[in-house]
Amino acid sequence: KMFENEDEDLLIAKQNIEEKISQIIQANPNENLSNKFQEVANETNNNFLFNTIMKCIWSHYHSPNRTREQIFQVLVLMETLVKCGSPKVFDNLREHLDEFKSQKNFPQNNEEDNEINVAEKLFLLTTLLKEKENMISKKQRQSEDNRNRNNNNNKKNQIEEEEEKELFNLRFVKNSLLKDIIILDVGGQI
């Protein structure tokens, strides 16, 4: 019975998040929906809901009945999720970067499109994705440089320790030889 409740809870959570996304996408672009955007962004950290969210977003993005306003809202939601959601959102959207680039020349229909400029929003989203990718690459290079620097320092310390041991051994041998010479000298054997 416990598993039935968990399954039921997951189903309810899935339906709630799908409903929120539909409300965001169906809303007027000028309407303030920041709370709903943030709620969806927070839910991307839940693995089950992440998959649901991304499937829902992509189905709205590729819907044949979509309007310009809906596409704009989907892009705004994507942008919010990249900025505030799970890092997996970035990975998912980065896979579609070429698709976004190919749609940059989205046709403008009339003067109202100045407010709802899908092409500009696509450009901003691709720019955000590229900047985030560059930032991640830079952090990875810095981490690698730090690891290499630490490895080099460790190797340097190892070499210094080996040199100290060798120097100690040479001093020991030298002292042993000096003792033998002194013993020989004292014994009159030289």
PDB file of C-alpha atoms in Angstrom:
ATOM      1  CA  LYS A   1       0.000   0.000   0.000  1.00  0.00           C
ATOM      2  CA  MET A   2       2.955   2.336   0.682  1.00  0.00           C
ATOM      3  CA  PHE A   3       4.135   1.973  -2.937  1.00  0.00           C
ATOM      4  CA  GLU A   4       0.658   2.771  -4.212  1.00  0.00           C
ATOM      5  CA  ASN A   5       0.721   6.063  -2.272  1.00  0.00           C
ATOM      6  CA  GLU A   6       4.175   6.915  -3.658  1.00  0.00           C
ATOM      7  CA  ASP A   7       3.042   6.167  -7.207  1.00  0.00           C
ATOM      8  CA  GLU A   8      -0.069   8.250  -6.672  1.00  0.00           C
ATOM      9  CA  ASP A   9       2.009  11.129  -5.260  1.00  0.00           C
ATOM     10  CA  LEU A  10       4.357  10.991  -8.261  1.00  0.00           C
ATOM     11  CA  LEU A  11       1.430  10.992 -10.645  1.00  0.00           C
ATOM     12  CA  ILE A  12      -0.100  14.018  -8.895  1.00  0.00           C
ATOM     13  CA  ALA A  13       3.263  15.841  -8.919  1.00  0.00           C
ATOM     14  CA  LYS A  14       3.656  15.073 -12.629  1.00  0.00           C
ATOM     15  CA  GLN A  15       0.176  16.378 -13.409  1.00  0.00           C
ATOM     16  CA  ASN A  16       0.781  19.532 -11.323  1.00  0.00           C
ATOM     17  CA  ILE A  17       4.040  20.355 -13.070  1.00  0.00           C
ATOM     18  CA  GLU A  18       2.533  19.733 -16.521  1.00  0.00           C
ATOM     19  CA  GLU A  19      -0.340  22.037 -15.585  1.00  0.00           C
ATOM     20  CA  LYS A  20       2.048  24.784 -14.403  1.00  0.00           C
ATOM     21  CA  ILE A  21       4.038  24.572 -17.624  1.00  0.00           C
ATOM     22  CA  SER A  22       0.853  24.736 -19.710  1.00  0.00           C
ATOM     23  CA  GLN A  23      -0.322  27.772 -17.721  1.00  0.00           C
ATOM     24  CA  ILE A  24       3.029  29.496 -18.293  1.00  0.00           C
ATOM     25  CA  ILE A  25       2.981  28.780 -22.011  1.00  0.00           C
ATOM     26  CA  GLN A  26      -0.665  29.748 -22.495  1.00  0.00           C
ATOM     27  CA  ALA A  27      -0.280  32.994 -20.542  1.00  0.00           C
ATOM     28  CA  ASN A  28       0.185  36.442 -22.006  1.00  0.00           C
ATOM     29  CA  PRO A  29       3.945  37.154 -22.310  1.00  0.00           C
ATOM     30  CA  ASN A  30       3.443  40.383 -20.355  1.00  0.00           C
ATOM     31  CA  GLU A  31       1.843  38.564 -17.415  1.00  0.00           C
ATOM     32  CA  ASN A  32       4.023  38.207 -14.316  1.00  0.00           C
ATOM     33  CA  LEU A  33       4.568  34.499 -13.754  1.00  0.00           C
ATOM     34  CA  SER A  34       7.904  34.612 -11.960  1.00  0.00           C
ATOM     35  CA  ASN A  35       6.626  32.440  -9.076  1.00  0.00           C
ATOM     36  CA  LYS A  36       5.532  29.681 -11.446  1.00  0.00           C
ATOM     37  CA  PHE A  37       8.796  29.938 -13.392  1.00  0.00           C
ATOM     38  CA  GLN A  38      10.723  29.546 -10.140  1.00  0.00           C
ATOM     39  CA  GLU A  39       8.574  26.617  -9.001  1.00  0.00           C
ATOM     40  CA  VAL A  40       9.256  24.788 -12.270  1.00  0.00           C
ATOM     41  CA  ALA A  41      12.978  25.621 -12.014  1.00  0.00           C
ATOM     42  CA  ASN A  42      13.092  24.189  -8.481  1.00  0.00           C
ATOM     43  CA  GLU A  43      11.385  20.985  -9.608  1.00  0.00           C
ATOM     44  CA  THR A  44      14.126  20.313 -12.192  1.00  0.00           C
ATOM     45  CA  ASN A  45      16.240  19.049  -9.280  1.00  0.00           C
ATOM     46  CA  ASN A  46      13.831  16.127  -8.879  1.00  0.00           C
ATOM     47  CA  ASN A  47      14.924  13.443 -11.386  1.00  0.00           C
ATOM     48  CA  PHE A  48      11.419  12.182 -12.062  1.00  0.00           C
ATOM     49  CA  LEU A  49       9.989  15.662 -12.540  1.00  0.00           C
ATOM     50  CA  PHE A  50      13.015  16.811 -14.549  1.00  0.00           C
ATOM     51  CA  ASN A  51      12.198  14.282 -17.268  1.00  0.00           C
ATOM     52  CA  THR A  52       8.537  15.272 -17.184  1.00  0.00           C
ATOM     53  CA  ILE A  53       9.393  18.981 -17.383  1.00  0.00           C
ATOM     54  CA  MET A  54      11.738  18.593 -20.331  1.00  0.00           C
ATOM     55  CA  LYS A  55       9.321  16.342 -22.246  1.00  0.00           C
ATOM     56  CA  CYS A  56       6.529  18.836 -21.645  1.00  0.00           C
ATOM     57  CA  ILE A  57       8.649  21.805 -22.743  1.00  0.00           C
ATOM     58  CA  TRP A  58       9.843  20.072 -25.907  1.00  0.00           C
ATOM     59  CA  SER A  59       6.327  18.939 -26.806  1.00  0.00           C
ATOM     60  CA  HIS A  60       5.128  22.557 -26.539  1.00  0.00           C
ATOM     61  CA  TYR A  61       8.156  23.814 -28.476  1.00  0.00           C
ATOM     62  CA  HIS A  62       7.552  21.382 -31.342  1.00  0.00           C
ATOM     63  CA  SER A  63       3.750  21.542 -31.299  1.00  0.00           C
ATOM     64  CA  PRO A  64       2.347  22.162 -34.798  1.00  0.00           C
ATOM     65  CA  ASN A  65      -0.417  24.346 -33.309  1.00  0.00           C
ATOM     66  CA  ARG A  66       1.933  26.629 -31.415  1.00  0.00           C
ATOM     67  CA  THR A  67       1.591  30.375 -31.630  1.00  0.00           C
ATOM     68  CA  ARG A  68       4.368  32.912 -31.655  1.00  0.00           C
ATOM     69  CA  GLU A  69       3.502  33.873 -28.077  1.00  0.00           C
ATOM     70  CA  GLN A  70       3.693  30.258 -26.941  1.00  0.00           C
ATOM     71  CA  ILE A  71       7.099  29.765 -28.528  1.00  0.00           C
ATOM     72  CA  PHE A  72       8.256  32.948 -26.837  1.00  0.00           C
ATOM     73  CA  GLN A  73       6.987  31.698 -23.466  1.00  0.00           C
ATOM     74  CA  VAL A  74       8.700  28.327 -23.966  1.00  0.00           C
ATOM     75  CA  LEU A  75      11.964  30.153 -24.704  1.00  0.00           C
ATOM     76  CA  VAL A  76      11.559  32.363 -21.631  1.00  0.00           C
ATOM     77  CA  LEU A  77      10.922  29.250 -19.544  1.00  0.00           C
ATOM     78  CA  MET A  78      14.009  27.555 -21.024  1.00  0.00           C
ATOM     79  CA  GLU A  79      16.103  30.625 -20.234  1.00  0.00           C
ATOM     80  CA  THR A  80      14.829  30.667 -16.648  1.00  0.00           C
ATOM     81  CA  LEU A  81      15.565  26.972 -16.219  1.00  0.00           C
ATOM     82  CA  VAL A  82      19.128  27.401 -17.510  1.00  0.00           C
ATOM     83  CA  LYS A  83      19.705  30.235 -15.052  1.00  0.00           C
ATOM     84  CA  CYS A  84      17.872  28.843 -12.002  1.00  0.00           C
ATOM     85  CA  GLY A  85      17.271  25.145 -12.560  1.00  0.00           C
ATOM     86  CA  SER A  86      19.276  21.968 -12.362  1.00  0.00           C
ATOM     87  CA  PRO A  87      22.542  21.788 -14.338  1.00  0.00           C
ATOM     88  CA  LYS A  88      20.908  18.950 -16.273  1.00  0.00           C
ATOM     89  CA  VAL A  89      18.677  21.537 -17.962  1.00  0.00           C
ATOM     90  CA  PHE A  90      21.753  23.139 -19.496  1.00  0.00           C
ATOM     91  CA  ASP A  91      22.996  19.740 -20.682  1.00  0.00           C
ATOM     92  CA  ASN A  92      19.625  18.977 -22.238  1.00  0.00           C
ATOM     93  CA  LEU A  93      19.313  22.331 -24.008  1.00  0.00           C
ATOM     94  CA  ARG A  94      22.942  22.337 -25.131  1.00  0.00           C
ATOM     95  CA  GLU A  95      22.156  19.202 -27.161  1.00  0.00           C
ATOM     96  CA  HIS A  96      19.637  21.307 -29.115  1.00  0.00           C
ATOM     97  CA  LEU A  97      21.893  24.317 -29.698  1.00  0.00           C
ATOM     98  CA  ASP A  98      22.070  23.724 -33.468  1.00  0.00           C
ATOM     99  CA  GLU A  99      18.285  23.516 -33.611  1.00  0.00           C
ATOM    100  CA  PHE A 100      18.029  26.907 -31.894  1.00  0.00           C
ATOM    101  CA  LYS A 101      20.649  28.420 -34.194  1.00  0.00           C
ATOM    102  CA  SER A 102      18.766  27.231 -37.270  1.00  0.00           C
ATOM    103  CA  GLN A 103      15.611  29.011 -36.101  1.00  0.00           C
ATOM    104  CA  LYS A 104      17.237  32.369 -35.355  1.00  0.00           C
ATOM    105  CA  ASN A 105      15.716  33.832 -38.503  1.00  0.00           C
ATOM    106  CA  PHE A 106      12.228  33.311 -37.189  1.00  0.00           C
ATOM    107  CA  PRO A 107       9.957  35.462 -39.386  1.00  0.00           C
ATOM    108  CA  GLN A 108       8.447  38.630 -37.972  1.00  0.00           C
ATOM    109  CA  ASN A 109       4.742  38.909 -38.750  1.00  0.00           C
ATOM    110  CA  ASN A 110       3.743  42.412 -37.778  1.00  0.00           C
ATOM    111  CA  GLU A 111       4.557  45.360 -35.534  1.00  0.00           C
ATOM    112  CA  GLU A 112       3.345  43.499 -32.453  1.00  0.00           C
ATOM    113  CA  ASP A 113       6.279  41.145 -32.921  1.00  0.00           C
ATOM    114  CA  ASN A 114       8.594  43.821 -31.623  1.00  0.00           C
ATOM    115  CA  GLU A 115       7.340  42.952 -28.145  1.00  0.00           C
ATOM    116  CA  ILE A 116       7.375  39.231 -28.832  1.00  0.00           C
ATOM    117  CA  ASN A 117      10.546  38.838 -30.815  1.00  0.00           C
ATOM    118  CA  VAL A 118      11.112  35.097 -30.995  1.00  0.00           C
ATOM    119  CA  ALA A 119      14.254  35.452 -33.107  1.00  0.00           C
ATOM    120  CA  GLU A 120      15.808  37.757 -30.512  1.00  0.00           C
ATOM    121  CA  LYS A 121      14.816  35.388 -27.677  1.00  0.00           C
ATOM    122  CA  LEU A 122      16.377  32.480 -29.601  1.00  0.00           C
ATOM    123  CA  PHE A 123      19.549  34.523 -30.031  1.00  0.00           C
ATOM    124  CA  LEU A 124      19.632  35.353 -26.317  1.00  0.00           C
ATOM    125  CA  LEU A 125      19.076  31.718 -25.367  1.00  0.00           C
ATOM    126  CA  THR A 126      21.843  30.458 -27.670  1.00  0.00           C
ATOM    127  CA  THR A 127      24.157  33.172 -26.343  1.00  0.00           C
ATOM    128  CA  LEU A 128      23.351  32.176 -22.757  1.00  0.00           C
ATOM    129  CA  LEU A 129      24.023  28.510 -23.560  1.00  0.00           C
ATOM    130  CA  LYS A 130      27.341  29.331 -25.255  1.00  0.00           C
ATOM    131  CA  GLU A 131      28.440  31.584 -22.371  1.00  0.00           C
ATOM    132  CA  LYS A 132      27.549  28.941 -19.805  1.00  0.00           C
ATOM    133  CA  GLU A 133      29.379  26.300 -21.851  1.00  0.00           C
ATOM    134  CA  ASN A 134      32.460  28.538 -22.062  1.00  0.00           C
ATOM    135  CA  MET A 135      32.289  29.169 -18.326  1.00  0.00           C
ATOM    136  CA  ILE A 136      32.091  25.435 -17.608  1.00  0.00           C
ATOM    137  CA  SER A 137      35.000  24.753 -19.977  1.00  0.00           C
ATOM    138  CA  LYS A 138      37.055  27.456 -18.296  1.00  0.00           C
ATOM    139  CA  LYS A 139      36.344  25.995 -14.833  1.00  0.00           C
ATOM    140  CA  GLN A 140      37.277  22.530 -16.085  1.00  0.00           C
ATOM    141  CA  ARG A 141      40.562  23.862 -17.518  1.00  0.00           C
ATOM    142  CA  GLN A 142      41.307  25.663 -14.247  1.00  0.00           C
ATOM    143  CA  SER A 143      40.596  22.498 -12.268  1.00  0.00           C
ATOM    144  CA  GLU A 144      42.841  20.523 -14.585  1.00  0.00           C
ATOM    145  CA  ASP A 145      45.581  23.153 -14.290  1.00  0.00           C
ATOM    146  CA  ASN A 146      45.289  23.021 -10.489  1.00  0.00           C
ATOM    147  CA  ARG A 147      45.480  19.226 -10.547  1.00  0.00           C
ATOM    148  CA  ASN A 148      48.545  19.382 -12.809  1.00  0.00           C
ATOM    149  CA  ARG A 149      50.115  22.012 -10.582  1.00  0.00           C
ATOM    150  CA  ASN A 150      49.456  19.857  -7.527  1.00  0.00           C
ATOM    151  CA  ASN A 151      50.843  16.804  -9.298  1.00  0.00           C
ATOM    152  CA  ASN A 152      53.933  18.772 -10.314  1.00  0.00           C
ATOM    153  CA  ASN A 153      54.371  19.969  -6.731  1.00  0.00           C
ATOM    154  CA  ASN A 154      53.971  16.405  -5.493  1.00  0.00           C
ATOM    155  CA  LYS A 155      56.561  15.199  -8.024  1.00  0.00           C
ATOM    156  CA  LYS A 156      58.893  18.025  -7.039  1.00  0.00           C
ATOM    157  CA  ASN A 157      58.493  17.106  -3.359  1.00  0.00           C
ATOM    158  CA  GLN A 158      59.120  13.465  -4.218  1.00  0.00           C
ATOM    159  CA  ILE A 159      62.309  14.343  -6.109  1.00  0.00           C
ATOM    160  CA  GLU A 160      63.495  16.539  -3.241  1.00  0.00           C
ATOM    161  CA  GLU A 161      62.854  13.715  -0.760  1.00  0.00           C
ATOM    162  CA  GLU A 162      64.759  11.263  -2.970  1.00  0.00           C
ATOM    163  CA  GLU A 163      67.658  13.728  -3.283  1.00  0.00           C
ATOM    164  CA  GLU A 164      67.716  14.166   0.501  1.00  0.00           C
ATOM    165  CA  LYS A 165      67.806  10.382   1.000  1.00  0.00           C
ATOM    166  CA  GLU A 166      70.603  10.049  -1.537  1.00  0.00           C
ATOM    167  CA  LEU A 167      72.552  12.873   0.119  1.00  0.00           C
ATOM    168  CA  PHE A 168      72.050  11.201   3.491  1.00  0.00           C
ATOM    169  CA  ASN A 169      73.336   7.905   2.065  1.00  0.00           C
ATOM    170  CA  LEU A 170      76.357   9.649   0.548  1.00  0.00           C
ATOM    171  CA  ARG A 171      77.155  11.318   3.872  1.00  0.00           C
ATOM    172  CA  PHE A 172      76.794   7.962   5.624  1.00  0.00           C
ATOM    173  CA  VAL A 173      79.158   6.296   3.147  1.00  0.00           C
ATOM    174  CA  LYS A 174      81.608   9.225   3.418  1.00  0.00           C
ATOM    175  CA  ASN A 175      81.547   9.045   7.226  1.00  0.00           C
ATOM    176  CA  SER A 176      82.042   5.284   7.110  1.00  0.00           C
ATOM    177  CA  LEU A 177      85.017   5.690   4.773  1.00  0.00           C
ATOM    178  CA  LEU A 178      86.495   8.408   6.991  1.00  0.00           C
ATOM    179  CA  LYS A 179      86.210   6.095  10.016  1.00  0.00           C
ATOM    180  CA  ASP A 180      87.956   3.347   8.090  1.00  0.00           C
ATOM    181  CA  ILE A 181      90.757   5.757   7.081  1.00  0.00           C
ATOM    182  CA  ILE A 182      91.135   6.975  10.642  1.00  0.00           C
ATOM    183  CA  ILE A 183      91.259   3.414  11.940  1.00  0.00           C
ATOM    184  CA  LEU A 184      93.807   2.501   9.314  1.00  0.00           C
ATOM    185  CA  ASP A 185      95.849   5.630  10.044  1.00  0.00           C
ATOM    186  CA  VAL A 186      95.757   5.049  13.763  1.00  0.00           C
ATOM    187  CA  GLY A 187      96.710   1.438  13.274  1.00  0.00           C
ATOM    188  CA  GLY A 188      99.714   2.485  11.217  1.00  0.00           C
ATOM    189  CA  GLN A 189      98.659   0.590   8.183  1.00  0.00           C
ATOM    190  CA  ILE A 190      98.805   3.493   5.747  1.00  0.00           C
TER     191      ILE A 190
END
